[in-house]
Amino acid sequence: MKRCDHTRWLSICGRSGSPALVQSDRPAAVADDLPSPDTQRPTLFVLIGNAQKSIVLHALYGVKGAHFFKQRRSEMHLYLDHATTFTDRPILLASCDMQQRSARRISAKQEKCHREERHVFRQRVPAGGGTADELLPHLLFPLADVFCFFSDDVGGFRPIAQRLALWLDQNRSSASPKIVLLSMVIVTSKLSPEPQAEERAKRAFLWMLEEETAVSPYQQLSAIDVVAILPKRAVSAAARCRVIKDRLMEKSDYVRMERQAHRVLYSATRTAAFLRAAAAHFARSFDKPFDFIHASRAHNHVATDLTEHLSNFLKHTASRQPS
């Protein structure tokens, strides 16, 4: 049978006037492509942009046809960097577009080659936009290593500051414990690729963010970096984009170290399962945190007579005497 080449993971569409989240089994399919999904522990990068993002997907990660891919704003796609398939650290790439092209919600075309689930939103989507990127802080902040914005694609630093401010405000009252904080990288070709220029741009971005929200980004992010790349046609696309990959991996190294220390560095199998459960959860409720423990026991509920079992166990356990 021919391998399914569909990459769409999430989409938001209208059905009888009600917005709904449609999710495919793409994360599970990606995990199935790995030789040892129960032991391999993936890194997840979230790429937000359009044309520049597509160039990076093609040049750095070998995503075929990324230059010509027209992704709707209401969709999120998931890719595997096939060069990392047999490593202990496969790279997963979640791709979405923040640009507004049409206020009309799409009717997602169902592909018959894989399973899809539709979850009607039980409450109004935050900010009234009904777009896939509004799910990102809820769904991917606990699981992603790095969020990467392509400034050239989304209209500069100000729209990024506005989007991040919205996310920070949404998550301000979240009861979900923030054990490990992810990093954020902003890519631009409007600066000289020098550390001093990047640092000045970072300060300017933080000033913009302060104008948009009073919430400190470092309550939910471990770091914010600006990465300057050469303009188009200055060098080859691969050489031009290499600095992006280096910075993403550098930031991911730190986040993975923290995940390992806190025992939340999940296998590919668990990551796929958590992504599926979290998407369904946030379609039901945006204001309730996702419970990883509850999700992990969804098909293995606590026994109703657990108290009796614990009591019997303790009766047969010898008391520890002080030495």
One Martini backbone bead per residue (centre of mass of N, CA, C, O) as a GRO file, in nm:
protein
  323
    1MET     BB    1   0.097   0.035   0.021
    2LYS     BB    2   0.072   0.358   0.001
    3ARG     BB    3   0.203   0.617   0.149
    4CYS     BB    4   0.106   0.859   0.346
    5ASP     BB    5   0.145   1.231   0.273
    6HIS     BB    6  -0.001   1.350   0.503
    7THR     BB    7   0.042   1.638   0.750
    8ARG     BB    8  -0.209   1.693   0.883
    9TRP     BB    9  -0.331   1.758   1.215
   10LEU     BB   10  -0.472   2.046   1.244
   11SER     BB   11  -0.813   2.187   1.242
   12ILE     BB   12  -1.042   2.460   1.173
   13CYS     BB   13  -1.396   2.432   1.148
   14GLY     BB   14  -1.714   2.444   1.000
   15ARG     BB   15  -2.033   2.320   1.151
   16SER     BB   16  -2.326   2.448   1.163
   17GLY     BB   17  -2.169   2.714   1.289
   18SER     BB   18  -1.956   2.528   1.442
   19PRO     BB   19  -1.668   2.515   1.580
   20ALA     BB   20  -1.396   2.281   1.502
   21LEU     BB   21  -1.180   2.021   1.592
   22VAL     BB   22  -0.941   1.864   1.378
   23GLN     BB   23  -0.786   1.540   1.417
   24SER     BB   24  -0.526   1.351   1.348
   25ASP     BB   25  -0.288   1.065   1.342
   26ARG     BB   26  -0.002   1.190   1.292
   27PRO     BB   27   0.171   1.139   1.550
   28ALA     BB   28   0.143   0.829   1.532
   29ALA     BB   29   0.265   0.801   1.247
   30VAL     BB   30   0.541   0.914   1.321
   31ALA     BB   31   0.607   0.706   1.541
   32ASP     BB   32   0.587   0.458   1.341
   33ASP     BB   33   0.856   0.555   1.178
   34LEU     BB   34   1.000   0.453   1.419
   35PRO     BB   35   1.197   0.201   1.550
   36SER     BB   36   1.184   0.325   1.882
   37PRO     BB   37   0.924   0.481   2.032
   38ASP     BB   38   0.969   0.384   2.344
   39THR     BB   39   1.281   0.528   2.353
   40GLN     BB   40   1.246   0.761   2.189
   41ARG     BB   41   1.319   1.126   2.231
   42PRO     BB   42   1.175   1.393   2.127
   43THR     BB   43   1.190   1.691   1.942
   44LEU     BB   44   1.001   2.006   1.955
   45PHE     BB   45   0.920   2.219   1.690
   46VAL     BB   46   0.780   2.552   1.641
   47LEU     BB   47   0.663   2.687   1.332
   48ILE     BB   48   0.611   3.042   1.244
   49GLY     BB   49   0.480   3.097   0.915
   50ASN     BB   50   0.581   3.086   0.566
   51ALA     BB   51   0.804   3.130   0.341
   52GLN     BB   52   1.053   3.110   0.528
   53LYS     BB   53   0.966   2.851   0.664
   54SER     BB   54   0.969   2.675   0.404
   55ILE     BB   55   1.268   2.704   0.348
   56VAL     BB   56   1.364   2.573   0.611
   57LEU     BB   57   1.223   2.299   0.581
   58HIS     BB   58   1.382   2.230   0.321
   59ALA     BB   59   1.689   2.301   0.386
   60LEU     BB   60   1.707   2.151   0.685
   61TYR     BB   61   1.461   1.898   0.667
   62GLY     BB   62   1.347   1.794   0.379
   63VAL     BB   63   1.078   1.921   0.298
   64LYS     BB   64   0.871   1.856   0.057
   65GLY     BB   65   0.733   2.134  -0.102
   66ALA     BB   66   0.757   2.389   0.095
   67HIS     BB   67   0.766   2.627  -0.112
   68PHE     BB   68   0.450   2.544  -0.224
   69PHE     BB   69   0.308   2.556   0.041
   70LYS     BB   70  -0.043   2.614   0.128
   71GLN     BB   71  -0.119   2.726   0.433
   72ARG     BB   72  -0.353   2.744   0.651
   73ARG     BB   73  -0.435   2.914   0.936
   74SER     BB   74  -0.630   2.658   1.037
   75GLU     BB   75  -0.350   2.500   1.038
   76MET     BB   76  -0.157   2.199   1.132
   77HIS     BB   77   0.165   2.061   1.088
   78LEU     BB   78   0.354   1.741   1.074
   79TYR     BB   79   0.703   1.661   1.107
   80LEU     BB   80   0.990   1.467   1.002
   81ASP     BB   81   1.326   1.432   1.050
   82HIS     BB   82   1.475   1.183   0.869
   83ALA     BB   83   1.775   1.217   0.974
   84THR     BB   84   1.654   1.128   1.286
   85THR     BB   85   1.513   0.845   1.297
   86PHE     BB   86   1.783   0.674   1.432
   87THR     BB   87   1.773   0.841   1.681
   88ASP     BB   88   1.729   0.946   2.015
   89ARG     BB   89   1.651   1.247   1.860
   90PRO     BB   90   1.392   1.321   1.716
   91ILE     BB   91   1.254   1.554   1.483
   92LEU     BB   92   0.988   1.772   1.537
   93LEU     BB   93   0.748   1.960   1.317
   94ALA     BB   94   0.551   2.234   1.381
   95SER     BB   95   0.317   2.392   1.150
   96CYS     BB   96   0.231   2.746   1.116
   97ASP     BB   97   0.003   3.024   1.039
   98MET     BB   98  -0.047   3.372   1.136
   99GLN     BB   99  -0.178   3.469   0.891
  100GLN     BB  100  -0.433   3.663   0.753
  101ARG     BB  101  -0.668   3.576   0.481
  102SER     BB  102  -0.940   3.462   0.618
  103ALA     BB  103  -1.249   3.459   0.796
  104ARG     BB  104  -1.304   3.190   0.678
  105ARG     BB  105  -1.399   2.890   0.744
  106ILE     BB  106  -1.326   2.574   0.694
  107SER     BB  107  -1.383   2.263   0.525
  108ALA     BB  108  -1.259   1.984   0.604
  109LYS     BB  109  -1.092   1.747   0.432
  110GLN     BB  110  -1.124   1.411   0.428
  111GLU     BB  111  -0.901   1.159   0.479
  112LYS     BB  112  -0.908   0.804   0.414
  113CYS     BB  113  -0.601   0.717   0.518
  114HIS     BB  114  -0.700   0.841   0.797
  115ARG     BB  115  -0.767   0.934   1.110
  116GLU     BB  116  -1.044   1.134   1.240
  117GLU     BB  117  -1.128   1.400   1.471
  118ARG     BB  118  -1.419   1.565   1.613
  119HIS     BB  119  -1.431   1.882   1.805
  120VAL     BB  120  -1.653   2.062   1.959
  121PHE     BB  121  -1.675   2.358   2.085
  122ARG     BB  122  -1.781   2.447   2.424
  123GLN     BB  123  -1.639   2.725   2.370
  124ARG     BB  124  -1.507   3.009   2.321
  125VAL     BB  125  -1.264   3.118   2.143
  126PRO     BB  126  -1.005   3.285   2.192
  127ALA     BB  127  -1.037   3.608   2.045
  128GLY     BB  128  -1.238   3.498   1.806
  129GLY     BB  129  -1.064   3.344   1.570
  130GLY     BB  130  -1.030   3.031   1.521
  131THR     BB  131  -0.723   2.930   1.546
  132ALA     BB  132  -0.460   2.719   1.571
  133ASP     BB  133  -0.255   2.915   1.724
  134GLU     BB  134  -0.444   2.935   1.991
  135LEU     BB  135  -0.351   2.639   2.094
  136LEU     BB  136  -0.046   2.641   2.158
  137PRO     BB  137  -0.006   2.709   2.464
  138HIS     BB  138  -0.178   2.467   2.564
  139LEU     BB  139  -0.061   2.223   2.389
  140LEU     BB  140   0.281   2.298   2.357
  141PHE     BB  141   0.429   2.411   2.605
  142PRO     BB  142   0.470   2.123   2.759
  143LEU     BB  143   0.628   1.980   2.481
  144ALA     BB  144   0.803   2.192   2.379
  145ASP     BB  145   1.116   2.352   2.319
  146VAL     BB  146   1.056   2.544   2.054
  147PHE     BB  147   0.975   2.865   1.938
  148CYS     BB  148   0.944   2.981   1.588
  149PHE     BB  149   0.972   3.296   1.447
  150PHE     BB  150   0.895   3.469   1.132
  151SER     BB  151   0.912   3.794   1.084
  152ASP     BB  152   0.885   3.830   0.771
  153ASP     BB  153   0.599   3.677   0.760
  154VAL     BB  154   0.431   3.853   1.008
  155GLY     BB  155   0.533   4.178   1.016
  156GLY     BB  156   0.722   4.152   1.256
  157PHE     BB  157   0.742   4.216   1.598
  158ARG     BB  158   0.460   4.314   1.684
  159PRO     BB  159   0.282   4.059   1.623
  160ILE     BB  160   0.442   3.882   1.817
  161ALA     BB  161   0.389   4.042   2.075
  162GLN     BB  162   0.079   4.014   2.061
  163ARG     BB  163   0.066   3.706   2.067
  164LEU     BB  164   0.228   3.658   2.326
  165ALA     BB  165   0.047   3.826   2.511
  166LEU     BB  166  -0.202   3.651   2.476
  167TRP     BB  167  -0.077   3.394   2.591
  168LEU     BB  168   0.005   3.504   2.868
  169ASP     BB  169  -0.284   3.584   2.952
  170GLN     BB  170  -0.413   3.302   2.925
  171ASN     BB  171  -0.186   3.162   3.132
  172ARG     BB  172  -0.190   3.317   3.403
  173SER     BB  173  -0.433   3.124   3.552
  174SER     BB  174  -0.292   2.869   3.535
  175ALA     BB  175  -0.268   2.551   3.712
  176SER     BB  176  -0.038   2.458   3.555
  177PRO     BB  177   0.257   2.321   3.593
  178LYS     BB  178   0.585   2.478   3.542
  179ILE     BB  179   0.851   2.286   3.514
  180VAL     BB  180   0.911   2.352   3.203
  181LEU     BB  181   1.069   2.587   2.995
  182LEU     BB  182   1.058   2.725   2.704
  183SER     BB  183   1.168   2.854   2.398
  184MET     BB  184   1.243   3.156   2.197
  185VAL     BB  185   1.254   3.233   1.840
  186ILE     BB  186   1.365   3.506   1.628
  187VAL     BB  187   1.347   3.560   1.281
  188THR     BB  188   1.572   3.773   1.076
  189SER     BB  189   1.669   3.993   0.777
  190LYS     BB  190   1.689   4.309   0.907
  191LEU     BB  191   1.976   4.230   1.011
  192SER     BB  192   2.274   4.211   1.133
  193PRO     BB  193   2.479   3.918   1.183
  194GLU     BB  194   2.506   4.020   1.506
  195PRO     BB  195   2.508   4.016   1.844
  196GLN     BB  196   2.442   4.318   1.891
  197ALA     BB  197   2.190   4.331   1.710
  198GLU     BB  198   2.031   4.108   1.852
  199GLU     BB  199   2.020   4.242   2.133
  200ARG     BB  200   1.872   4.500   2.047
  201ALA     BB  201   1.622   4.353   1.933
  202LYS     BB  202   1.539   4.219   2.194
  203ARG     BB  203   1.485   4.478   2.355
  204ALA     BB  204   1.269   4.586   2.165
  205PHE     BB  205   1.074   4.350   2.200
  206LEU     BB  206   1.032   4.378   2.509
  207TRP     BB  207   0.906   4.657   2.491
  208MET     BB  208   0.663   4.574   2.325
  209LEU     BB  209   0.558   4.366   2.530
  210GLU     BB  210   0.508   4.572   2.763
  211GLU     BB  211   0.279   4.721   2.594
  212GLU     BB  212   0.083   4.451   2.590
  213THR     BB  213   0.197   4.343   2.881
  214ALA     BB  214   0.247   4.259   3.237
  215VAL     BB  215   0.359   3.991   3.166
  216SER     BB  216   0.613   3.789   3.212
  217PRO     BB  217   0.781   3.578   2.998
  218TYR     BB  218   0.954   3.424   3.238
  219GLN     BB  219   0.705   3.251   3.341
  220GLN     BB  220   0.699   3.071   3.040
  221LEU     BB  221   1.004   3.135   2.967
  222SER     BB  222   1.355   3.082   2.942
  223ALA     BB  223   1.383   3.222   2.645
  224ILE     BB  224   1.492   3.500   2.422
  225ASP     BB  225   1.566   3.506   2.070
  226VAL     BB  226   1.763   3.662   1.817
  227VAL     BB  227   1.790   3.585   1.459
  228ALA     BB  228   2.022   3.662   1.214
  229ILE     BB  229   1.997   3.677   0.859
  230LEU     BB  230   2.059   3.665   0.550
  231PRO     BB  231   1.971   3.760   0.267
  232LYS     BB  232   1.858   3.690  -0.014
  233ARG     BB  233   2.112   3.560  -0.229
  234ALA     BB  234   2.377   3.572  -0.063
  235VAL     BB  235   2.327   3.268  -0.015
  236SER     BB  236   2.251   2.979   0.046
  237ALA     BB  237   1.990   2.842   0.208
  238ALA     BB  238   2.149   2.654   0.395
  239ALA     BB  239   2.357   2.864   0.496
  240ARG     BB  240   2.151   3.079   0.592
  241CYS     BB  241   1.995   2.862   0.801
  242ARG     BB  242   2.199   2.730   1.000
  243VAL     BB  243   2.172   2.920   1.249
  244ILE     BB  244   1.892   2.823   1.326
  245LYS     BB  245   1.958   2.531   1.399
  246ASP     BB  246   2.170   2.592   1.613
  247ARG     BB  247   1.976   2.749   1.804
  248LEU     BB  248   1.763   2.534   1.847
  249MET     BB  249   1.956   2.322   1.970
  250GLU     BB  250   2.063   2.487   2.203
  251LYS     BB  251   1.786   2.531   2.344
  252SER     BB  252   1.706   2.231   2.358
  253ASP     BB  253   1.927   2.125   2.540
  254TYR     BB  254   1.825   2.268   2.794
  255VAL     BB  255   1.534   2.161   2.805
  256ARG     BB  256   1.609   1.857   2.812
  257MET     BB  257   1.764   1.867   3.075
  258GLU     BB  258   1.515   1.950   3.242
  259ARG     BB  259   1.337   1.710   3.170
  260GLN     BB  260   1.521   1.494   3.278
  261ALA     BB  261   1.530   1.597   3.575
  262HIS     BB  262   1.189   1.584   3.583
  263ARG     BB  263   1.071   1.339   3.419
  264VAL     BB  264   0.957   1.483   3.109
  265LEU     BB  265   1.095   1.287   2.892
  266TYR     BB  266   0.938   1.166   2.628
  267SER     BB  267   0.830   0.948   2.432
  268ALA     BB  268   0.689   0.908   2.129
  269THR     BB  269   0.440   0.758   2.227
  270ARG     BB  270   0.360   0.959   2.452
  271THR     BB  271   0.352   1.215   2.287
  272ALA     BB  272   0.123   1.130   2.097
  273ALA     BB  273  -0.086   1.078   2.320
  274PHE     BB  274  -0.082   1.363   2.448
  275LEU     BB  275  -0.162   1.524   2.195
  276ARG     BB  276  -0.437   1.391   2.157
  277ALA     BB  277  -0.556   1.450   2.441
  278ALA     BB  278  -0.512   1.761   2.445
  279ALA     BB  279  -0.687   1.840   2.204
  280ALA     BB  280  -0.952   1.733   2.323
  281HIS     BB  281  -0.949   1.896   2.585
  282PHE     BB  282  -0.935   2.198   2.454
  283ALA     BB  283  -1.207   2.171   2.307
  284ARG     BB  284  -1.368   2.169   2.579
  285SER     BB  285  -1.125   2.340   2.744
  286PHE     BB  286  -0.925   2.627   2.806
  287ASP     BB  287  -0.937   2.669   3.146
  288LYS     BB  288  -0.816   2.374   3.170
  289PRO     BB  289  -0.581   2.183   3.261
  290PHE     BB  290  -0.363   1.944   3.170
  291ASP     BB  291  -0.359   1.596   3.269
  292PHE     BB  292  -0.113   1.367   3.253
  293ILE     BB  293  -0.199   1.148   3.454
  294HIS     BB  294  -0.486   1.108   3.357
  295ALA     BB  295  -0.411   1.040   3.063
  296SER     BB  296  -0.225   0.788   3.132
  297ARG     BB  297  -0.509   0.653   3.275
  298ALA     BB  298  -0.752   0.626   3.073
  299HIS     BB  299  -0.698   0.284   3.036
  300ASN     BB  300  -0.610   0.281   3.372
  301HIS     BB  301  -0.779   0.271   3.624
  302VAL     BB  302  -0.843   0.310   3.935
  303ALA     BB  303  -0.914   0.114   4.175
  304THR     BB  304  -1.183   0.092   4.389
  305ASP     BB  305  -0.994  -0.108   4.595
  306LEU     BB  306  -0.724   0.035   4.677
  307THR     BB  307  -0.741   0.065   4.986
  308GLU     BB  308  -0.742  -0.237   5.049
  309HIS     BB  309  -0.471  -0.306   4.919
  310LEU     BB  310  -0.297  -0.116   5.093
  311SER     BB  311  -0.374  -0.238   5.365
  312ASN     BB  312  -0.265  -0.526   5.309
  313PHE     BB  313   0.024  -0.440   5.249
  314LEU     BB  314   0.088  -0.305   5.527
  315LYS     BB  315   0.039  -0.564   5.701
  316HIS     BB  316   0.297  -0.714   5.538
  317THR     BB  317   0.478  -0.485   5.656
  318ALA     BB  318   0.750  -0.421   5.807
  319SER     BB  319   0.866  -0.245   6.048
  320ARG     BB  320   1.080   0.021   6.084
  321GLN     BB  321   1.363   0.031   6.266
  322PRO     BB  322   1.556   0.209   6.448
  323SER     BB  323   1.921   0.231   6.468
   0.00000   0.00000   0.00000
